[in-house]
CSV table of C-alpha atoms in Angstrom, one decimal:
chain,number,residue,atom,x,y,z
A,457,UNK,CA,73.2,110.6,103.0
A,458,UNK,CA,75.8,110.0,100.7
A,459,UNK,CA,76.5,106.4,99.8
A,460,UNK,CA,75.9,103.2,97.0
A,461,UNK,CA,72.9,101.6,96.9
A,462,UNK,CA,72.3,98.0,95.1
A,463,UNK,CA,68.5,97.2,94.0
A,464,UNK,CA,67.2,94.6,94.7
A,465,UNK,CA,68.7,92.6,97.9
A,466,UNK,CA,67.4,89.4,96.5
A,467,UNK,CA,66.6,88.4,93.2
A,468,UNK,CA,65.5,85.4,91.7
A,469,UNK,CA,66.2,84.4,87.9
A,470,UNK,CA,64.8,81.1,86.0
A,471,UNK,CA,67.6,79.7,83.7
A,472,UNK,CA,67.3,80.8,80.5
A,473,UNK,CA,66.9,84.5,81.8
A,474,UNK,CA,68.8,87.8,81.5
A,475,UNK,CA,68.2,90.1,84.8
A,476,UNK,CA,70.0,93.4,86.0
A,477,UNK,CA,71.6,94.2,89.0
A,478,UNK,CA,71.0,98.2,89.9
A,479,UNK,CA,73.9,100.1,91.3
A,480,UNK,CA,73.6,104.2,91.8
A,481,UNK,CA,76.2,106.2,93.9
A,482,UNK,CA,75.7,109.8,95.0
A,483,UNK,CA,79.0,110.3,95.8
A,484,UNK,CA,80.0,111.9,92.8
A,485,UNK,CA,82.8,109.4,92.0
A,486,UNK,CA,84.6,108.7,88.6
A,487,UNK,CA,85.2,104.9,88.8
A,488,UNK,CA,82.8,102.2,89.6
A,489,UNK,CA,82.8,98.2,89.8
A,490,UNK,CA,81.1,95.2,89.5
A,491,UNK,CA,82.8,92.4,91.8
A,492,UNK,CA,81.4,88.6,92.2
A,493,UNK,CA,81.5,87.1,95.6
A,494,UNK,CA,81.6,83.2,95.8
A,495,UNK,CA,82.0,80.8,99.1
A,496,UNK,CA,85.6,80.1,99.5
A,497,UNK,CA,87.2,82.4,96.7
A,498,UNK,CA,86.8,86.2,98.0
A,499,UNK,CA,85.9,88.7,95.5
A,500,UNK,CA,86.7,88.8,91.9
A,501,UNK,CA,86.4,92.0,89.6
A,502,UNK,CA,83.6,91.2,86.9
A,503,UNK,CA,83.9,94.7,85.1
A,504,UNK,CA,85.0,98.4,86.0
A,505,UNK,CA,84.3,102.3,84.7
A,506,UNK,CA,86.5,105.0,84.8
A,507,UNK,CA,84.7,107.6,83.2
A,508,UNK,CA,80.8,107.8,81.9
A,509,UNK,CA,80.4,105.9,78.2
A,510,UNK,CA,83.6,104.0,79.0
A,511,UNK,CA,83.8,100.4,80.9
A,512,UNK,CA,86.4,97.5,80.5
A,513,UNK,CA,86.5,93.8,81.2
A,514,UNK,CA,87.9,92.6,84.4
A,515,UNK,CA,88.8,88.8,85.5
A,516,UNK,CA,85.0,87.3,84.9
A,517,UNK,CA,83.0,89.3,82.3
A,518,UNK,CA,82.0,86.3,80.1
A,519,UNK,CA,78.5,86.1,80.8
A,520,UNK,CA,77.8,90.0,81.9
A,521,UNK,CA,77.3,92.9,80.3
A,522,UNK,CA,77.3,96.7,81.5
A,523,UNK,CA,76.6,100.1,80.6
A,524,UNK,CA,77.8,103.7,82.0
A,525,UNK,CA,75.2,106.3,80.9
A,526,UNK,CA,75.4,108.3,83.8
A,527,UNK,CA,78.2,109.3,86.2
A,528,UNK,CA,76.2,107.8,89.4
A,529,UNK,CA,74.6,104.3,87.7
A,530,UNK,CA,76.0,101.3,86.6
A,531,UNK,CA,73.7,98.2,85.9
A,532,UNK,CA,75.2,95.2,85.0
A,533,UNK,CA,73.3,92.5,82.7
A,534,UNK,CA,73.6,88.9,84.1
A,535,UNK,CA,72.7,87.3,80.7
A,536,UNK,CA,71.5,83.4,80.2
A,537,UNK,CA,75.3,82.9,78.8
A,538,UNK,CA,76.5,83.0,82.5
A,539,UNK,CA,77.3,78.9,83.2
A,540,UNK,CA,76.8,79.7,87.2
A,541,UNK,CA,75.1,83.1,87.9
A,542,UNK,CA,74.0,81.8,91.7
A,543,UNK,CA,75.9,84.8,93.6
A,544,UNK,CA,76.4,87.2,95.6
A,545,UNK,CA,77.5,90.8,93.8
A,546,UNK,CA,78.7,93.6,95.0
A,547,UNK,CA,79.1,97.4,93.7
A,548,UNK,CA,82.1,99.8,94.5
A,549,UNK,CA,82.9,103.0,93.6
A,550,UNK,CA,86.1,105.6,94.3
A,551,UNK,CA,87.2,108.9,93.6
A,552,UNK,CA,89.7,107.6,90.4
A,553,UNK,CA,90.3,104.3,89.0
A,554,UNK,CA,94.0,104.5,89.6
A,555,UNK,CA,96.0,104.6,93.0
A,556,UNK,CA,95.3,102.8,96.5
A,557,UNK,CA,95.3,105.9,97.8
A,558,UNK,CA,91.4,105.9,96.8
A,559,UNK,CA,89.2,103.9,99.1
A,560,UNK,CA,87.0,101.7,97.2
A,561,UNK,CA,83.7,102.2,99.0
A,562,UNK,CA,80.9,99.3,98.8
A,563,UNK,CA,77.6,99.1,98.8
A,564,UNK,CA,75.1,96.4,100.4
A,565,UNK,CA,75.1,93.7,97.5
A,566,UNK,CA,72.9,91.7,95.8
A,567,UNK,CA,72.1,88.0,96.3
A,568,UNK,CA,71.1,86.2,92.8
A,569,UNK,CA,70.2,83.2,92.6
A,570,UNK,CA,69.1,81.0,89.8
A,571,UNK,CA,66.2,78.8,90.4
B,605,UNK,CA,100.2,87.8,88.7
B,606,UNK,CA,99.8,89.1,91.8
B,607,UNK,CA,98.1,86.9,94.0
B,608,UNK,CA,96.7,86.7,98.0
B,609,UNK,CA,96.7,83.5,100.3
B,610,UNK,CA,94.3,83.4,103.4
B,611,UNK,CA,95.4,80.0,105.3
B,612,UNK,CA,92.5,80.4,108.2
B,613,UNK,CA,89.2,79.9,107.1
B,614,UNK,CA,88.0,80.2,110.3
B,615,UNK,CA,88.9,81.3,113.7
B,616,UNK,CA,87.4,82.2,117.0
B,617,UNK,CA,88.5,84.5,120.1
B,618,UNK,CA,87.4,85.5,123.2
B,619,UNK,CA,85.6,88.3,124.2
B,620,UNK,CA,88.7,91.3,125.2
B,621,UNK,CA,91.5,89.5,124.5
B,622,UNK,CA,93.7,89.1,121.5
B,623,UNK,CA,93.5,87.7,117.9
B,624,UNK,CA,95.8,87.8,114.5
B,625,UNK,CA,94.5,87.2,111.0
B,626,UNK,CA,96.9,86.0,108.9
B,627,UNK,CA,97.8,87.3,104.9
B,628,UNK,CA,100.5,86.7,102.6
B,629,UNK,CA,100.1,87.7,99.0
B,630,UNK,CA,102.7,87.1,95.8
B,631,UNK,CA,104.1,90.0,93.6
B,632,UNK,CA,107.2,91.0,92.2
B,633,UNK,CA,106.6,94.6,91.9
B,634,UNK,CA,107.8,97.0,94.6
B,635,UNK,CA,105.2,99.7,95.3
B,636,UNK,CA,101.7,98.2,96.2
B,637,UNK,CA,99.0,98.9,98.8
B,638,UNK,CA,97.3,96.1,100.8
B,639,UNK,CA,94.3,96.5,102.7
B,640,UNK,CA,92.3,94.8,105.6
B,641,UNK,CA,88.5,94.8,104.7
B,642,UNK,CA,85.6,93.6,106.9
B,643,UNK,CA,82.5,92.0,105.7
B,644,UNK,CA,79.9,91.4,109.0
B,645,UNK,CA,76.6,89.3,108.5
B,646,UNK,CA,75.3,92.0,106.8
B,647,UNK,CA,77.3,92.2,104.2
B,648,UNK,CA,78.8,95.3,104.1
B,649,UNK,CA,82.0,95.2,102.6
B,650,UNK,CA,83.6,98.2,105.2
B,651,UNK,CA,87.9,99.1,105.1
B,652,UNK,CA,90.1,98.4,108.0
B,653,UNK,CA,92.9,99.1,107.5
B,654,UNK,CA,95.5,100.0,104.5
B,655,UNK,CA,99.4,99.9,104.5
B,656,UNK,CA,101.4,101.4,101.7
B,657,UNK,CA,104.3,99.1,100.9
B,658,UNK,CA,106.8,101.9,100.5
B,659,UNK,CA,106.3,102.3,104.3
B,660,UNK,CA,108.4,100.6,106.9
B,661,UNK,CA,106.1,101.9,109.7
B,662,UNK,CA,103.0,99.3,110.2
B,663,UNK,CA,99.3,101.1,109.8
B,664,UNK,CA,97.3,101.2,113.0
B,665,UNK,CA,93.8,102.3,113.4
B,666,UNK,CA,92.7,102.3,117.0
B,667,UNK,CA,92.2,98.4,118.0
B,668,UNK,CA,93.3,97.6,114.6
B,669,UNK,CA,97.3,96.9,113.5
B,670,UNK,CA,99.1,95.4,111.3
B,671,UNK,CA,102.4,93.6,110.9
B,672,UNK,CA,103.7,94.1,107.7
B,673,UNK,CA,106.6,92.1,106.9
B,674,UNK,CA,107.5,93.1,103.2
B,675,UNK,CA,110.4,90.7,102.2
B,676,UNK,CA,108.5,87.7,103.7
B,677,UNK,CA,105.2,89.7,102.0
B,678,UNK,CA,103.5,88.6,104.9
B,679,UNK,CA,100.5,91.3,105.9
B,680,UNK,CA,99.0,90.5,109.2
B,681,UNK,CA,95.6,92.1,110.7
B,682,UNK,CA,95.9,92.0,114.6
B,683,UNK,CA,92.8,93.1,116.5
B,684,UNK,CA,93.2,93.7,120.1
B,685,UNK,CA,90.4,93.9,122.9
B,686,UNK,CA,88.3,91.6,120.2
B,687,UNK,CA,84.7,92.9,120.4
B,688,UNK,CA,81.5,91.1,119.8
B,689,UNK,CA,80.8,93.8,117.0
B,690,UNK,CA,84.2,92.3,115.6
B,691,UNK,CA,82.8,89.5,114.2
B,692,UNK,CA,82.5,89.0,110.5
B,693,UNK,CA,84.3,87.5,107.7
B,694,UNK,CA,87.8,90.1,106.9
B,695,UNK,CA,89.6,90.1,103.4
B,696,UNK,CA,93.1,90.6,102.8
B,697,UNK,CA,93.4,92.6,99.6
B,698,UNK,CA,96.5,94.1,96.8
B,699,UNK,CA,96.4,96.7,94.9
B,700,UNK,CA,99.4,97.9,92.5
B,701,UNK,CA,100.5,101.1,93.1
B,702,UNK,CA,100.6,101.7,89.2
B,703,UNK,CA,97.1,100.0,88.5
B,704,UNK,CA,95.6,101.8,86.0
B,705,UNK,CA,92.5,99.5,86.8
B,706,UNK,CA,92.0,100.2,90.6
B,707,UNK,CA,91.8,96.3,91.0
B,708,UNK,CA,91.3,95.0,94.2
B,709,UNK,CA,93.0,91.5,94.5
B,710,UNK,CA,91.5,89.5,97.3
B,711,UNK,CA,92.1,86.9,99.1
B,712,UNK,CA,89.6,84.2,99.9
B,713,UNK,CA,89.0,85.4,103.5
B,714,UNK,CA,88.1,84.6,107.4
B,715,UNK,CA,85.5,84.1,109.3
B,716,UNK,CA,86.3,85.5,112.6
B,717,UNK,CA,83.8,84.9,115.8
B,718,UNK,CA,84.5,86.9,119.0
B,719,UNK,CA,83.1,85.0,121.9
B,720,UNK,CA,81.3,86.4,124.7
């Protein structure tokens, strides 16, 4: 089946830690993202990929980091300078970065929270 | 800066009848898409609906339509025959048609419970 999957569903981080988020996509898609879901504010873009070895910042990076070694993964690093990490995050990918005409397609999310 | 305004953070219908989400979103360019997307308990993040601005004709998709009012840029979801499967929280979204970021903007979305 072809799809995004996010590993793990829960994860649990002391302060003071960095932890990573998985994301893989068999869909054999260009562009990939890292959004941040809060109560109350919807989702906000935290860092996107057009192409493999290329990434830019969106709205929220401070605090993350992310890397795009391969066409189908892209972690991102929730490091200990992230003020309020306690989350939920959520993967996309699409065909191309640019144009609505691309559905962004989602995958199940991961739930961090900082203990 | 393009922005999206959800007003109702919360609303309920009955079973089989009627209901209407409402969007409006701020922008001063011209071509844009916006985009109805459903998020249910689990999480999902699954796409409605999507209306290209340049269109006068409002996007349906089965029990799913829109009213898309571009001058007031007002973006309504209505969903007719509500269904308990229906329920989940739905996110009004903008995209510019020139983004050479594929950015979703969303909005800060409703919870929606269908009531058997």
């Amino acid at each position: 089946d072809g799809g995004i999957t996010q590993s793990p569903k829960y994860l649990f981080r002391k302060e003071g830690q960095n932890v990573t988020l998985s994301c893989e996509q068999n869909l054999n898609h260009d562009a990939m993202y890292w959004y941040r879901q809060d109560p109350g504010q919807g989702l906000r873009l935290i860092y996107y990929s057009q192409i493999v070895n290329d990434f830019q910042k969106g709205d929220i990076a401070e605090g993350y980091s992310v890397s795009r070694e391969k066409k189908e993964s892209f972690p991102l690093t929730v490091t200990s300078a992230q003020k309020n990490p306690t989350a939920f995050y959520l993967c996309a990918s699409s065909p191309h970065l640019a144009g609505g005409l691309h559905e962004q397609f989602f995958g199940p999310g991961t739930r961090l929270t900082v203990l | 800066a393009q922005t999206v305004t959800q007003s109702q953070p919360e609303m309920s219908v009955q079973e089989a009848e009627t209901v209407t989400l409402s969007c409006t979103y701020d922008t001063s360019e011209n071509n844009y898409y916006l985009f109805w997307y459903k998020q249910p308990p689990s999480r999902q993040m699954i796409l409605v609906i999507r209306q290209e601005a340049y269109k006068q004709q409002n996007a349906t998709e089965n029990r799913f339509s829109v009213n898309f009012q571009k001058a007031a840029k007002s973006f309504s979801l209505k969903i007719s025959d509500s269904q308990l499967g229906d329920t989940a929280m739905y996110f009004c979204a903008f995209m510019l048609y020139s983004s050479n970021t594929g950015k979703l903007i969303f909005g800060q979305g409703t919870t929606l419970q269908v009531k058997p």
